[in-house]
Amino acid sequence: MNKKVFKKKFLDLLTEKFAISVEDASLFEIYTTLGTLVRSSYAKDWRRTWNTYDQCQQKQLYYFSIEFLPGRMMKSNLLNMGWLDTVQEALADLGINLDDVLAQEPDMALGNGGLGRLASCFMDSIASEGLPGNGNGIRYKYGLFKQKFIDGYQVELPNEWLARGNLWEVRRESKAVDVCFNGHVYLKKQADGSLEPIHENPTIVRAVPYDTGMVGFRNGTVNTLRLWDAEIPLSEESYYRSIEQRRAIQDLTSVLYPDDSNEEGRRLRLMQEYFFVSAGVQSILRHFKAKQKDFHNLDEFVAIHINDTHPALCVAEFMRLLLDEEKMSWERAWNVTVKVMSYTNHTIMAEALEKWPVDMLQSVQPRIYQIIEEIDRRFIEEMTGVVDWEVIQRTRIISDNLVHMAHLAIIGSHSTNGVAKLHSDLLKNVVLHDFYRLYPDRFNNKTNGIAERRWLQLANPALSQVLDQTIGDSWRYDANDLHLLMNFREDEAVLKQLQVAKQANKHRLTEFVLKETGLKINETAIFDVQIKRLHAYKRQLLNLLHILTLYFEIKEEGKTDIQPRVFIFGAKAAPSYHYAKSIIKVLNEVATMIRHDPAVSDKLSIVFLEDYSVSLAEVIIPAADVSEQISLASKEASGTSNMKLMLNGAVTIATLDGANIEIRDAVGEENIVIFGLTESQVYDYYEQANYHSYTYYESSPKLKRVVDSFIDGTIPNIYQEGVEIFDSLLKYNDEFFVLRDYEAYIQAQRQIAADYQQQDKWLRMSLVNIANAGRFSADDTVMKYAEDIWQIEKTNPKRRQAEDKKYVPYTL
Ligand code: 26W
């Protein structure tokens, strides 16, 4: 595939599709033509990949996640196919800027934050490692809401991402399955005395799969992301006459629930969870059945991964099909189910652990509830006499009229892992300690990783070029080779090149901010970045206390030697999360106050960018100098923005929480700035219940001045929100120890300013962070999952070589 061939094919297809010449074509028509070309080119490999798995009878992984956050796919597909540079140049020859074409693609934002993005990073890595893995999720018509700031307040707008179609998906009508809800089930005695469950007058929904190719990096592997949509079953057309009934079916997959840490407990959410689980499991067993294999060793061919508790019904649905359809005995069905299933926990926040009311689950899917009841009864029976009754009470699946989904996932699978060392230890020693005692071998850690192709090669071509010139391009194939950069930490020329690349990215972001907001930011200032969902435990409020401290030091203490800083925020709050929305309002009001105050605006500025997304992160992260990872220790399971910012040369200011600890281990104390309570100090406070935020407010005039500014009118237009925050810190005793960590944080920020002023030192710190970021590659993470949990293998190299010999890289 070369420029000449590409241009010919592209212009021919443009004519064929739109009967126009490139001069008259709109950017969207050019985008659609390019996408069609790309998709048709990897289609052959997509089919061959699937056939290879089939012919090799390979064990396959099915990664069940209610969220996927791929962002845009065009540039990633072009990179992984090895077309990016050629297409960029060819289009430039035709007077087209590839970036303008790429901007035509809507973000596929079918997720809230960390969990969804991790699933998409994993999809990219599983394909790039040549592992037989598929994604299974929901094709929401509306993605995560679009965020607008009206008068500083977050306003949510519908995100109709499919409005102009989606050229990456293939509708697979023939692979549709029916999913049953509601109705009631009774057990009918059969002639042979067995009891046959009869599901009477169920609501039947047709689940139609839409498949999207997951293109591996330069290896010819194209795996499948299957997203399910709900439709009215053809046969039932007549039955669902009323608009309401028809709407209810369509509503099933219409919208992504925008909460990422607080279970709303809505019936529709539970139906969504069962919908994509049942559709996915049915299609897996249908495929397996077609291969006439023996169901008893299903686990040799199928691995199902449960991404947090949202797909935990996989355990019961798998049992339902093995029992009711395949007539397997309970014991044998259970045995194979546990071997097939594995579960990842992504949060210890109590309010995020799903517990569904018994009567709700019973009415949504009566047969599934029956099976869960039996799983629970047998669990209790098995544990009775083995462990104390209290332990059984605490670990059983159904208690206080609630179905504890994490308990079902742990009892029903052979592996439960956390997403960073500290998090996995907290699961074993605190949150899931009872289960750890019952099943010690099931618990393990798999520290998160990121798709370094997207977060470096795609997002940061300037730095990628410096790396190619300095250490060669092997890092593009194995991110661990980034470590070769360590040999250049004393090399002035290389440090200078890193500085130039960072400055170019800061300039790019400055231009973007100007275009999007009209704000002119000082691109020589420190770009201090906090990008993640708005949540009290992530402590965007602590970041704001530092900004206000600098503000008053300038305004009221006449301090002048303040290192200019631009504080960049990206954050959506769940629409029902009132406190988080108040923090957004106050952040925006302080931003306005500073911008309009010439005494400080040359030194300080806050840029709160609207509608944070994967694509926006790709512009912000390469421009970051400082990475804010300041959650209260023990609360952030892992974090992944911390890894992305490190990879792009930002220096991290962090608490010893989640994966920040492993980042510190990777770069060394001198290349990161750590502060604040440790997880054990936090737990000591919980034990002794002796934290009184007031004492910190009273003991520090600086802190008192800052906290008082929330209610004393210093900050305009925040009366209600100011009081809410003031009370949360004092009256309600500051749940996330913001005042307790304030002093240490301010000191740490002083350290950052001092280090930044010594640019050679700073650049060396930046280099060491880039060089050691390879260990957080999702390629390595998924390989550990594959070896330890899923027992899946890359398509055997011998077969692969044979295939490769015949295989011609992505031709046109
Ligand atoms: C029921 C509502 C709900 C929805 C989503 C509860 C919890 C979630 C997710 C589990 C929240 C989430 O995204 N957790 C984040 O997962 C990342 C990937 O492992 C971690 O890096 C983050 O630390 C964790 O907060």
mmCIF file of C-alpha atoms and ligand atoms in Angstrom, residues 67 112-116 118 259-264 269 308 310 346-347 352 354 419 448 537-538 636-640, ligand 1:
data_model
loop_
_atom_site.group_PDB
_atom_site.id
_atom_site.type_symbol
_atom_site.label_atom_id
_atom_site.label_comp_id
_atom_site.label_asym_id
_atom_site.label_seq_id
_atom_site.Cartn_x
_atom_site.Cartn_y
_atom_site.Cartn_z
ATOM 1 C CA GLU A 67 -19.059 0.223 29.329
ATOM 2 C CA ASN A 112 -18.236 6.957 32.161
ATOM 3 C CA GLY A 113 -14.548 6.893 32.947
ATOM 4 C CA GLY A 114 -11.808 4.549 34.110
ATOM 5 C CA LEU A 115 -13.658 1.234 33.826
ATOM 6 C CA GLY A 116 -14.906 1.849 30.282
ATOM 7 C CA LEU A 118 -9.684 0.361 30.501
ATOM 8 C CA ASP A 259 -23.118 7.343 37.277
ATOM 9 C CA ASP A 260 -19.683 6.011 37.874
ATOM 10 C CA SER A 261 -19.653 5.373 41.520
ATOM 11 C CA ASN A 262 -23.150 5.395 42.831
ATOM 12 C CA GLU A 263 -25.607 2.674 42.010
ATOM 13 C CA GLU A 264 -29.017 4.189 41.303
ATOM 14 C CA ARG A 269 -30.317 -0.582 34.596
ATOM 15 C CA ASP A 308 -16.885 -5.153 37.772
ATOM 16 C CA HIS A 310 -22.422 -5.010 36.251
ATOM 17 C CA HIS A 346 -12.661 -1.676 40.246
ATOM 18 C CA THR A 347 -13.783 0.148 43.362
ATOM 19 C CA ALA A 352 -20.678 1.648 44.098
ATOM 20 C CA GLU A 354 -24.318 -3.186 43.467
ATOM 21 C CA VAL A 419 -6.492 -3.298 39.639
ATOM 22 C CA ASN A 448 -3.983 -1.647 35.235
ATOM 23 C CA TYR A 537 -12.657 11.225 46.880
ATOM 24 C CA LYS A 538 -10.575 12.405 43.877
ATOM 25 C CA GLU A 636 -8.684 5.355 44.017
ATOM 26 C CA ALA A 637 -8.495 1.681 43.011
ATOM 27 C CA SER A 638 -5.770 2.364 40.464
ATOM 28 C CA GLY A 639 -6.200 5.382 38.239
ATOM 29 C CA THR A 640 -5.073 5.316 34.601
HETATM 30 C C1 26W B 1 -23.152 1.266 39.669
HETATM 31 C C2 26W B 1 -22.501 2.529 39.216
HETATM 32 C C3 26W B 1 -21.048 2.327 38.910
HETATM 33 C C4 26W B 1 -20.590 2.535 37.614
HETATM 34 C C5 26W B 1 -19.230 2.395 37.339
HETATM 35 C C6 26W B 1 -20.177 1.950 39.914
HETATM 36 C C7 26W B 1 -18.800 1.793 39.631
HETATM 37 C C8 26W B 1 -18.366 2.018 38.346
HETATM 38 C C9 26W B 1 -16.907 1.852 37.990
HETATM 39 C C10 26W B 1 -16.350 0.649 38.600
HETATM 40 C C11 26W B 1 -16.149 3.009 38.460
HETATM 41 C C12 26W B 1 -14.797 3.076 37.787
HETATM 42 O O1 26W B 1 -14.686 3.471 36.658
HETATM 43 N N1 26W B 1 -13.775 2.711 38.563
HETATM 44 C C13 26W B 1 -12.440 3.043 38.119
HETATM 45 O O2 26W B 1 -11.909 1.938 37.404
HETATM 46 C C14 26W B 1 -10.618 2.243 36.879
HETATM 47 C C15 26W B 1 -10.175 1.075 36.007
HETATM 48 O O3 26W B 1 -9.822 -0.006 36.793
HETATM 49 C C16 26W B 1 -9.617 2.549 37.993
HETATM 50 O O4 26W B 1 -8.383 2.911 37.439
HETATM 51 C C17 26W B 1 -10.143 3.674 38.884
HETATM 52 O O5 26W B 1 -9.294 3.845 40.007
HETATM 53 C C18 26W B 1 -11.558 3.346 39.350
HETATM 54 O O6 26W B 1 -12.131 4.448 40.064
#
